[in-house]
Short mmCIF file of C-alpha atoms and ligand atoms in Angstrom, two decimals:
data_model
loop_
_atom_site.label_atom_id
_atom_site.label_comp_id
_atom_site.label_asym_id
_atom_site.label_seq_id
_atom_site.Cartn_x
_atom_site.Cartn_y
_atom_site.Cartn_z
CA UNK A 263 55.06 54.56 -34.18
CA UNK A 264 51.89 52.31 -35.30
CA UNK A 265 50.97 49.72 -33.63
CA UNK A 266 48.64 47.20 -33.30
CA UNK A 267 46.15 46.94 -29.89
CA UNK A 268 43.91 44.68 -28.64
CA UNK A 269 40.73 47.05 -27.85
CA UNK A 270 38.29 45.68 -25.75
CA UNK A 271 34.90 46.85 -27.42
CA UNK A 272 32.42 44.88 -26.10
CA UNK A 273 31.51 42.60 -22.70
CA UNK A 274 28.96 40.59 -21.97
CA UNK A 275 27.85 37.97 -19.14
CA UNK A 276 24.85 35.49 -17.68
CA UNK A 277 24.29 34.65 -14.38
CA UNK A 278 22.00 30.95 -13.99
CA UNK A 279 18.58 32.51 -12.18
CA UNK A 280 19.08 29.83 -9.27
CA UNK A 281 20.38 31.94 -6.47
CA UNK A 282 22.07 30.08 -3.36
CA UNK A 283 22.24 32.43 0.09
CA UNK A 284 24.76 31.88 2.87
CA UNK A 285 21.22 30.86 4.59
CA UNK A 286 20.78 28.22 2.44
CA UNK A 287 24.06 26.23 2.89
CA UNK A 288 23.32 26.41 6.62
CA UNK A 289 20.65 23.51 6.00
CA UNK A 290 23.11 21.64 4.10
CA UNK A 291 26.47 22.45 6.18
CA UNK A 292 27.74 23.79 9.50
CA UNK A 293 28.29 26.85 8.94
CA UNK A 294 26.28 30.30 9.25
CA UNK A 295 25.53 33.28 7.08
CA UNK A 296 28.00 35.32 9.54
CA UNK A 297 31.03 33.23 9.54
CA UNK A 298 30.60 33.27 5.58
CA UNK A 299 30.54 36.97 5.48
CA UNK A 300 33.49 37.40 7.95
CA UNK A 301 35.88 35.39 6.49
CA UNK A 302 35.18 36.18 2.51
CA UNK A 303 32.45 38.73 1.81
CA UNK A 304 30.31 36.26 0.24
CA UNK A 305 26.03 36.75 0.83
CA UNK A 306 25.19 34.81 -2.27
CA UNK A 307 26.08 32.58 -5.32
CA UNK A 308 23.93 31.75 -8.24
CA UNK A 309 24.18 27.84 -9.15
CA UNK A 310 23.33 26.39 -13.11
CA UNK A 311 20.39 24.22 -13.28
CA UNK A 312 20.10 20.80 -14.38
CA UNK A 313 20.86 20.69 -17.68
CA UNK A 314 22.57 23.55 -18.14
CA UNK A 315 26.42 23.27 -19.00
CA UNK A 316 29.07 25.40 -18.89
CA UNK A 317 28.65 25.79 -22.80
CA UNK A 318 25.19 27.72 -22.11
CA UNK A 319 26.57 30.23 -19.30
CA UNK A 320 29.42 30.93 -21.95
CA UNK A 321 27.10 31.53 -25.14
CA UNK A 322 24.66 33.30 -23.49
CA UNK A 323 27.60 35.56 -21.82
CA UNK A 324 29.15 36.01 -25.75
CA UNK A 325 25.80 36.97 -27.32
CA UNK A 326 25.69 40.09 -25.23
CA UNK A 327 29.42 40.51 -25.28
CA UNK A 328 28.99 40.82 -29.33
CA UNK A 329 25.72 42.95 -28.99
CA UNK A 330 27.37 45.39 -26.85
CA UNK A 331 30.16 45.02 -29.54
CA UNK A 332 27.63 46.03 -32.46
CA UNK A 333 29.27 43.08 -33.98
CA UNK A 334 27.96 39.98 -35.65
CA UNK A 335 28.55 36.37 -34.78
CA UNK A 336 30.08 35.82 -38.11
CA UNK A 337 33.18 38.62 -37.64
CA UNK A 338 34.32 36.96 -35.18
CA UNK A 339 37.76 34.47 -36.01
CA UNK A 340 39.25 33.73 -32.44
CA UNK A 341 37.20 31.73 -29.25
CA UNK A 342 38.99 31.31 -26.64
CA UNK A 343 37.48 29.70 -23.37
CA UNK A 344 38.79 29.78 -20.16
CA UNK A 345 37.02 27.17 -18.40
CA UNK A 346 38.14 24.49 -15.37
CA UNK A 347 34.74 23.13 -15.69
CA UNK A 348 34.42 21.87 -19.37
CA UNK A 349 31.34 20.30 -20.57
CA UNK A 350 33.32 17.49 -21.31
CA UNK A 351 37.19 16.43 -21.05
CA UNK A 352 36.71 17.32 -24.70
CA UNK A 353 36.37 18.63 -27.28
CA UNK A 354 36.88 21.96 -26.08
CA UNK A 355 33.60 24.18 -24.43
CA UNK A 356 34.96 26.65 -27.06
CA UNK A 357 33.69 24.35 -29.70
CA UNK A 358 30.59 23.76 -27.93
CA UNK A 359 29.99 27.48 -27.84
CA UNK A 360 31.36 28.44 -31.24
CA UNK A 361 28.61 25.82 -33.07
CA UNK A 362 25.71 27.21 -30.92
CA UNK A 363 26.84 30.98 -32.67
CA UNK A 364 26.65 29.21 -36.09
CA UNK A 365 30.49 30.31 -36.66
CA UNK A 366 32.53 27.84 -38.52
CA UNK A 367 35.95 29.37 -39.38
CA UNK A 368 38.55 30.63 -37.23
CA UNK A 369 39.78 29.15 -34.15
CA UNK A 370 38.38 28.20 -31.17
CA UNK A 371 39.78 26.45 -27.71
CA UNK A 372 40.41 26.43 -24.12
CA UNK A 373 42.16 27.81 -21.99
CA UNK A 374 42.69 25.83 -18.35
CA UNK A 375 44.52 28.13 -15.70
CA UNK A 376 41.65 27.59 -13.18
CA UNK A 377 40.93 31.13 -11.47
CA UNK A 378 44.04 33.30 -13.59
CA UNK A 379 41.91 31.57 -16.76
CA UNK A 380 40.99 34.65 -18.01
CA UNK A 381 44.23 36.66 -17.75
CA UNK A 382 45.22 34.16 -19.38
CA UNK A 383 42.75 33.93 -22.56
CA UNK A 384 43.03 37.66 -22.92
CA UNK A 385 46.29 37.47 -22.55
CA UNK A 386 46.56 34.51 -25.18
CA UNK A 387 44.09 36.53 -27.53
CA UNK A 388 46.34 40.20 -26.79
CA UNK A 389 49.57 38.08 -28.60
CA UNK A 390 46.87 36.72 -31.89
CA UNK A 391 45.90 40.27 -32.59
CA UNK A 392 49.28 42.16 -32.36
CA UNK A 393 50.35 38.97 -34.96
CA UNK A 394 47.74 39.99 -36.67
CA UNK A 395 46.68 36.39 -36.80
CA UNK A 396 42.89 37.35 -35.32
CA UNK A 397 41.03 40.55 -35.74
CA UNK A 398 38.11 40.27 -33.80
CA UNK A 399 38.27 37.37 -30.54
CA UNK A 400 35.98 36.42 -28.16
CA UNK A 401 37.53 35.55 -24.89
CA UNK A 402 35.11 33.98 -22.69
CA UNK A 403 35.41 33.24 -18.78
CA UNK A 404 32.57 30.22 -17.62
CA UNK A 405 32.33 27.78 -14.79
CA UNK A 406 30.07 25.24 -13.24
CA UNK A 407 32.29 25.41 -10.23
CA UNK A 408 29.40 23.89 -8.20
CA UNK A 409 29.14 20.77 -10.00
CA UNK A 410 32.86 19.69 -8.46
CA UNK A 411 32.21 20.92 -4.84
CA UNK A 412 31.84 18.53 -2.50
CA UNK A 413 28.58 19.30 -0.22
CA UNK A 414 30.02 18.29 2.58
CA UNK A 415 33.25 19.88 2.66
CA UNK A 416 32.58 23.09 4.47
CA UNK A 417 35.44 24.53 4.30
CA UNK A 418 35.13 24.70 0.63
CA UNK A 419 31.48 24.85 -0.50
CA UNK A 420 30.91 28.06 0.61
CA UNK A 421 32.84 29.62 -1.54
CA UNK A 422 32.20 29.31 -5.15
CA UNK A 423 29.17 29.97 -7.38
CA UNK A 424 28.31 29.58 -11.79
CA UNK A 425 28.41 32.23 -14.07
CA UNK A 426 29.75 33.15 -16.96
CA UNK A 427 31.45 36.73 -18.89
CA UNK A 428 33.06 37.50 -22.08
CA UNK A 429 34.49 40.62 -23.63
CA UNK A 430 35.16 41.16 -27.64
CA UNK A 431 38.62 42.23 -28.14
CA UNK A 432 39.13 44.25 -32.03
CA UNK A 433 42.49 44.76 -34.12
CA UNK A 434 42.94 48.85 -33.74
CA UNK A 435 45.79 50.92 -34.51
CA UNK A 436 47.32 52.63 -31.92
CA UNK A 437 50.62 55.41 -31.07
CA UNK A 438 52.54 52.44 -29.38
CA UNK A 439 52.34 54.62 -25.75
CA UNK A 440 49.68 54.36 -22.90
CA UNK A 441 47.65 57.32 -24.57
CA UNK A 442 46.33 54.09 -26.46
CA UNK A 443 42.86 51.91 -26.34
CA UNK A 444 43.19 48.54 -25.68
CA UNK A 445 45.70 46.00 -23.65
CA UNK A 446 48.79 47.77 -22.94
CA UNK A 447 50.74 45.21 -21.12
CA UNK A 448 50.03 41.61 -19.92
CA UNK A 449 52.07 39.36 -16.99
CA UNK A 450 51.67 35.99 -16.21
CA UNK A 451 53.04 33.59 -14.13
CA UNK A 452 52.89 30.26 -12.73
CA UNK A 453 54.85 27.95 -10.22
CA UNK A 454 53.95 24.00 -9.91
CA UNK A 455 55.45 23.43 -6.91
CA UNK A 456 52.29 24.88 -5.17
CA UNK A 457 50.00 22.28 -7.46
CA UNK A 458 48.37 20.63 -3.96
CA UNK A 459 47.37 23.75 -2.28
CA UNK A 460 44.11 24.05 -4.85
CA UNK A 461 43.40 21.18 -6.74
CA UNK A 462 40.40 18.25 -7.72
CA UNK A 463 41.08 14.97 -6.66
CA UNK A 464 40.04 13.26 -10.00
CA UNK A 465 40.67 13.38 -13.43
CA UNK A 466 40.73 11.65 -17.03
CA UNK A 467 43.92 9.99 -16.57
CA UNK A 468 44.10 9.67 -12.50
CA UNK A 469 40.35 8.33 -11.77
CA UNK A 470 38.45 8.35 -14.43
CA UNK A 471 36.18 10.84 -12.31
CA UNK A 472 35.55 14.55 -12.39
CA UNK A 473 36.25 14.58 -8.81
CA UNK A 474 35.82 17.38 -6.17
CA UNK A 475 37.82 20.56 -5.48
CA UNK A 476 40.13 20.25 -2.46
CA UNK A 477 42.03 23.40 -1.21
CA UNK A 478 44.66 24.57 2.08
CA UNK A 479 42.34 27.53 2.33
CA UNK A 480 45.12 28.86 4.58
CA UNK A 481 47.72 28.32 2.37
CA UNK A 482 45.87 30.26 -0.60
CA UNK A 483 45.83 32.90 1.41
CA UNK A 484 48.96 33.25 2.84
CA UNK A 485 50.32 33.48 -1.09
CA UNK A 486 47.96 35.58 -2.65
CA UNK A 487 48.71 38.92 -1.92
CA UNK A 488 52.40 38.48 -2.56
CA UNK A 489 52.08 37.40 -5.96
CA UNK A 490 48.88 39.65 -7.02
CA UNK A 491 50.90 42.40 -5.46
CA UNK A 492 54.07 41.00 -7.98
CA UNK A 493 51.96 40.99 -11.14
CA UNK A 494 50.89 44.43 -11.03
CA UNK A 495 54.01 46.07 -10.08
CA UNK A 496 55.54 44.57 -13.38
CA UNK A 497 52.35 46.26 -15.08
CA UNK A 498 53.34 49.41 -12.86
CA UNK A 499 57.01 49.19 -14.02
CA UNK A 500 56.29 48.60 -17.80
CA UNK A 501 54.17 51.22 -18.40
CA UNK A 502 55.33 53.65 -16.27
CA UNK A 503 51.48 53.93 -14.63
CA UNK A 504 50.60 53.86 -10.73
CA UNK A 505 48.15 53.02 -8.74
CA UNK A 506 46.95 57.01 -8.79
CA UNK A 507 46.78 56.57 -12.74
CA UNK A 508 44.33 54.01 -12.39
CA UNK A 509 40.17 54.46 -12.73
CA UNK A 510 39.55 51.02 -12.37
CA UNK A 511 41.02 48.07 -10.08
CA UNK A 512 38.61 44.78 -11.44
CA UNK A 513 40.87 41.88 -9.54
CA UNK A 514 39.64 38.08 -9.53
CA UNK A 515 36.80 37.71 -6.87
CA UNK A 516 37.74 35.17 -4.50
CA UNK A 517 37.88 37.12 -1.10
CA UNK A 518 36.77 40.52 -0.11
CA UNK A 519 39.96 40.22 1.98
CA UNK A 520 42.15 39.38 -0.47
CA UNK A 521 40.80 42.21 -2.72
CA UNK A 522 41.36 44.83 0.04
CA UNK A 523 44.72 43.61 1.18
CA UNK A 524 46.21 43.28 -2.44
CA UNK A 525 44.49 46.98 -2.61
CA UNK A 526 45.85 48.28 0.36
CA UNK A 527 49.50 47.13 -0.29
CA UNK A 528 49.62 48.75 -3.74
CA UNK A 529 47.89 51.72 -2.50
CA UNK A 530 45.01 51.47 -4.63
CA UNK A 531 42.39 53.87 -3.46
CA UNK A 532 39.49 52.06 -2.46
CA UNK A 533 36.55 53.68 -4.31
CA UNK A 534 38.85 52.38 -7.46
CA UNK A 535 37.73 48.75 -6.66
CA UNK A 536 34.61 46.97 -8.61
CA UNK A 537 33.73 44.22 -6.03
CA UNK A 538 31.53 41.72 -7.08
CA UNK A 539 32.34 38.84 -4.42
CA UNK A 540 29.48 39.35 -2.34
CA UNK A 541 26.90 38.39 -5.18
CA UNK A 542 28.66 36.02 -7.11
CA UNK A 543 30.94 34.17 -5.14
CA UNK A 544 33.90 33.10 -6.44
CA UNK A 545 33.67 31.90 -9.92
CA UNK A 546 37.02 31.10 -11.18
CA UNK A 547 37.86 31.85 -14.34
CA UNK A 548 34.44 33.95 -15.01
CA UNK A 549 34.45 36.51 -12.13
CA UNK A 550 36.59 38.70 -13.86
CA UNK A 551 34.75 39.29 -17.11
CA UNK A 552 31.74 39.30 -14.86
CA UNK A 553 32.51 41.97 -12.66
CA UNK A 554 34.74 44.21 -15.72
CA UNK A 555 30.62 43.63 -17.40
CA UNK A 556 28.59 44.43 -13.90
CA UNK A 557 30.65 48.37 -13.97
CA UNK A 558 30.30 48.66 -17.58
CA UNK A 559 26.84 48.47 -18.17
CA UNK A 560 26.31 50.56 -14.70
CA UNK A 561 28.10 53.43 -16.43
CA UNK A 562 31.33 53.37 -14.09
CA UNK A 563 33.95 52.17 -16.60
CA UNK A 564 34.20 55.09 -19.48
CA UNK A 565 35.89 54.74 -22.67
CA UNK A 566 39.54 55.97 -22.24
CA UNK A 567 39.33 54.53 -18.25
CA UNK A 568 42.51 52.91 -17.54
CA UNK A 569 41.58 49.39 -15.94
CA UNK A 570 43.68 47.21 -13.98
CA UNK A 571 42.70 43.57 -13.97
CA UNK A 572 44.39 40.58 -11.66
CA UNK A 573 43.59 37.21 -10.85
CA UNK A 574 45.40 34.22 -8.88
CA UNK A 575 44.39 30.59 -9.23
CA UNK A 576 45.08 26.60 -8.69
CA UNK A 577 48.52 25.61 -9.92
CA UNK A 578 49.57 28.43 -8.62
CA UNK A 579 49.05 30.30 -12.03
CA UNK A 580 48.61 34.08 -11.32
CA UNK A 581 48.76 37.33 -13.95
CA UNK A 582 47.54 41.10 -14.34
CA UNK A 583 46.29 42.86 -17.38
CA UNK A 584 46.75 46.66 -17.74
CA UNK A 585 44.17 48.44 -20.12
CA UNK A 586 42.20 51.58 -21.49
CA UNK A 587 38.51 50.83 -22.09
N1 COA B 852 31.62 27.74 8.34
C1 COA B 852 31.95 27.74 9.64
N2 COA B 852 33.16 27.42 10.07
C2 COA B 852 34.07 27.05 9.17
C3 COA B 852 33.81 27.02 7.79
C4 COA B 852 32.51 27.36 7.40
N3 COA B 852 32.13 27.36 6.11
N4 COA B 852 34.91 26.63 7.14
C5 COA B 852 35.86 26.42 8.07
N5 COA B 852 35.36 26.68 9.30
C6 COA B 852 36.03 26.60 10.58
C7 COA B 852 37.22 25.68 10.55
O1 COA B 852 36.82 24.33 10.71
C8 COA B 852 38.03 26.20 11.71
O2 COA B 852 37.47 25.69 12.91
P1 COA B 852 38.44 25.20 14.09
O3 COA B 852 39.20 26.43 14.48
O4 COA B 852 37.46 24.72 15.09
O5 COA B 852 39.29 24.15 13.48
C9 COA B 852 37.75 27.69 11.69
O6 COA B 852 36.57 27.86 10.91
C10 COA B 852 38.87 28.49 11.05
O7 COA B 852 39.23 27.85 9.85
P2 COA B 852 40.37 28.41 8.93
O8 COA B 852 40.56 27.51 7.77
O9 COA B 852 41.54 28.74 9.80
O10 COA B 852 39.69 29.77 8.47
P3 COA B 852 40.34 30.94 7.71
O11 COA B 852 40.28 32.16 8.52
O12 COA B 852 41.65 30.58 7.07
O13 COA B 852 39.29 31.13 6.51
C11 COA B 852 39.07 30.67 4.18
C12 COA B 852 39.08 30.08 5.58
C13 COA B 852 38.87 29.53 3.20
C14 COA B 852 37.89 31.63 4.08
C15 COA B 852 40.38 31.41 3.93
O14 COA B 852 41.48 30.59 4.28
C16 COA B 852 40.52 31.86 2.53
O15 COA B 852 39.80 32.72 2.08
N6 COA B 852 41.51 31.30 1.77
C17 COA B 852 41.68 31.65 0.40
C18 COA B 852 40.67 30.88 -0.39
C19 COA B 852 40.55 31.34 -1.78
O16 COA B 852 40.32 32.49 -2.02
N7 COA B 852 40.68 30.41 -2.71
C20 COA B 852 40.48 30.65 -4.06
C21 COA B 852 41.67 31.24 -4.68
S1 COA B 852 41.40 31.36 -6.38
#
């Protein structure tokens, strides 16, 4: 039977050239290069300059998603943004980016489901293109998580870094089976009642402030695995694939230890996982499409690789994405 896939044919990302070592935060907080790397993986983060806005990390991440593409600016007819750091409250840092790539048709918006964001834009585009209401999307992952840390929260700070990834994601037939390109299943979740484990104490409507990120670090934690591990068994169970099936495990890069547990409970082998954490940091809603673009361009992920993606995030929102490049 025919059917319609979402076939990822292109990814892109930026990194801001300011790079921020473990060594560095020591002269700002107590805390040390060792205790950093212990507890997270983390040796480095890169940080946007003055001036430059979540907008410009996610542009400069979808011009090389579309020339890795071969595609123009002008095919495309679906933005969407996952972004917890907008420019502005709005209009959306979709917008922001669509006018900077001179395209004015189609849609464009944002997606806000903090570190899951990008599950949850490529999820969002997956259900467009098997509507056939978009043909070719961008789906864009950027932060300026550092501009709503709070520099003297340790326990925090340390953690997060700016960048910015994006993948192109093209209307192709397919069989309907897992022989297929493209997206072949999608999960997501979320549960509210966790809303004040991971959150920013200011808003529009609350304090008319952007306000700083406040998190139960332990807390986080303690959930994680459980419901990464959830998510991809229902992308196990739907498809029929395992963990041996898969080339490619490209989770959300919070925690090295999070990564290996999640890993290690789903028996993913661990030469299967593309760890970016140490150089980036975590950066919400873009370390996904960041770290899918760091193996791509090295030559690890193939076309016809099957790719597992994951992510967990403030709310809690978590979800998993099961694909062949
Ligand atoms: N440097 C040095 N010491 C620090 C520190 C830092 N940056 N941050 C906290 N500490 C201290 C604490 O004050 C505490 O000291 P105390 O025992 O004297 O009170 C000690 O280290 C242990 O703190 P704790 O919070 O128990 O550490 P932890 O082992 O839970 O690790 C995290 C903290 C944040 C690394 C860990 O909880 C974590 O990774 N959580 C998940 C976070 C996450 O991934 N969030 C994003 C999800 S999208």
């Amino acid at each position: 039977m025919s059917v319609t896939r979402s076939v990822l044919v292109g990814s892109g990302s930026y990194l801001p050239e300011k790079i921020v070592t473990n060594e560095d935060l020591t002269k700002i907080v107590d805390t040390s290069d060792e205790w950093i790397r212990q507890r997270t993986g983390i040796s480095q983060r890169h940080v946007a300059a003055d001036g430059e806005f979540t907008s410009h990390l996610g542009y400069k991440a979808a011009v090389d998603a579309l020339q890795n593409a071969g595609l123009d600016a002008q095919d495309i007819d679906l933005i969407i943004c996952a972004t917890a750091t907008p420019d502005n409250t709005f209009p959306a840092t979709a917008v922001a980016i669509q006018n900077m790539l001179g395209i004015h048709h189609g849609a464009a918006f944002d997606m806000q489901a903090v570190c899951s964001g990008f599950i949850f834009a490529l999820t969002t585009a997956d259900m467009y293109i098997r509507c056939g209401k978009a043909k070719n999307a961008l789906v864009i992952g950027a932060e300026t998580f550092t501009r709503i840390l709070d520099f003297k929260d340790r326990t925090t700070c340390v953690l997060f870094g700016d960048g910015a990834g994006a993948v192109v994601v093209q209307a192709q037939e397919g069989e309907g089976d897992t022989s297929d390109r493209g997206i072949l299943t999608t999960h997501l979740r979320s549960d509210g009642q966790h809303k004040d484990k991971l959150y920013v104490d200011g808003g529009p409507s609350t304090t008319q402030t952007a306000g700083h990120l406040r998190m139960e670090g332990k807390e986080v934690f303690k959930h994680a695995v459980g419901m990464i591990s959830d998510v991809i068994t229902d992308a196990f169970d739907a498809t029929g694939l395992s963990a041996e099936d898969l080339d490619w495990f490209v989770p959300h890069q919070a925690n090295q230890r999070i990564i290996d547990s999640s890993a290690k409970k789903l028996h993913i082998a661990p030469e299967k996982i593309v760890s970016t954490v140490s150089m980036h940091g975590n950066t919400s809603a873009a370390s996904i499409p960041l770290a899918l673009n760091v193996a791509v361009k090295d030559g690890r992920i193939k076309r016809g690789d099957i790719v597992l993606l994951e992510a967990m995030g403030g709310g809690f929102t978590w979800g998993s994405i099961l694909l062949r490049w």
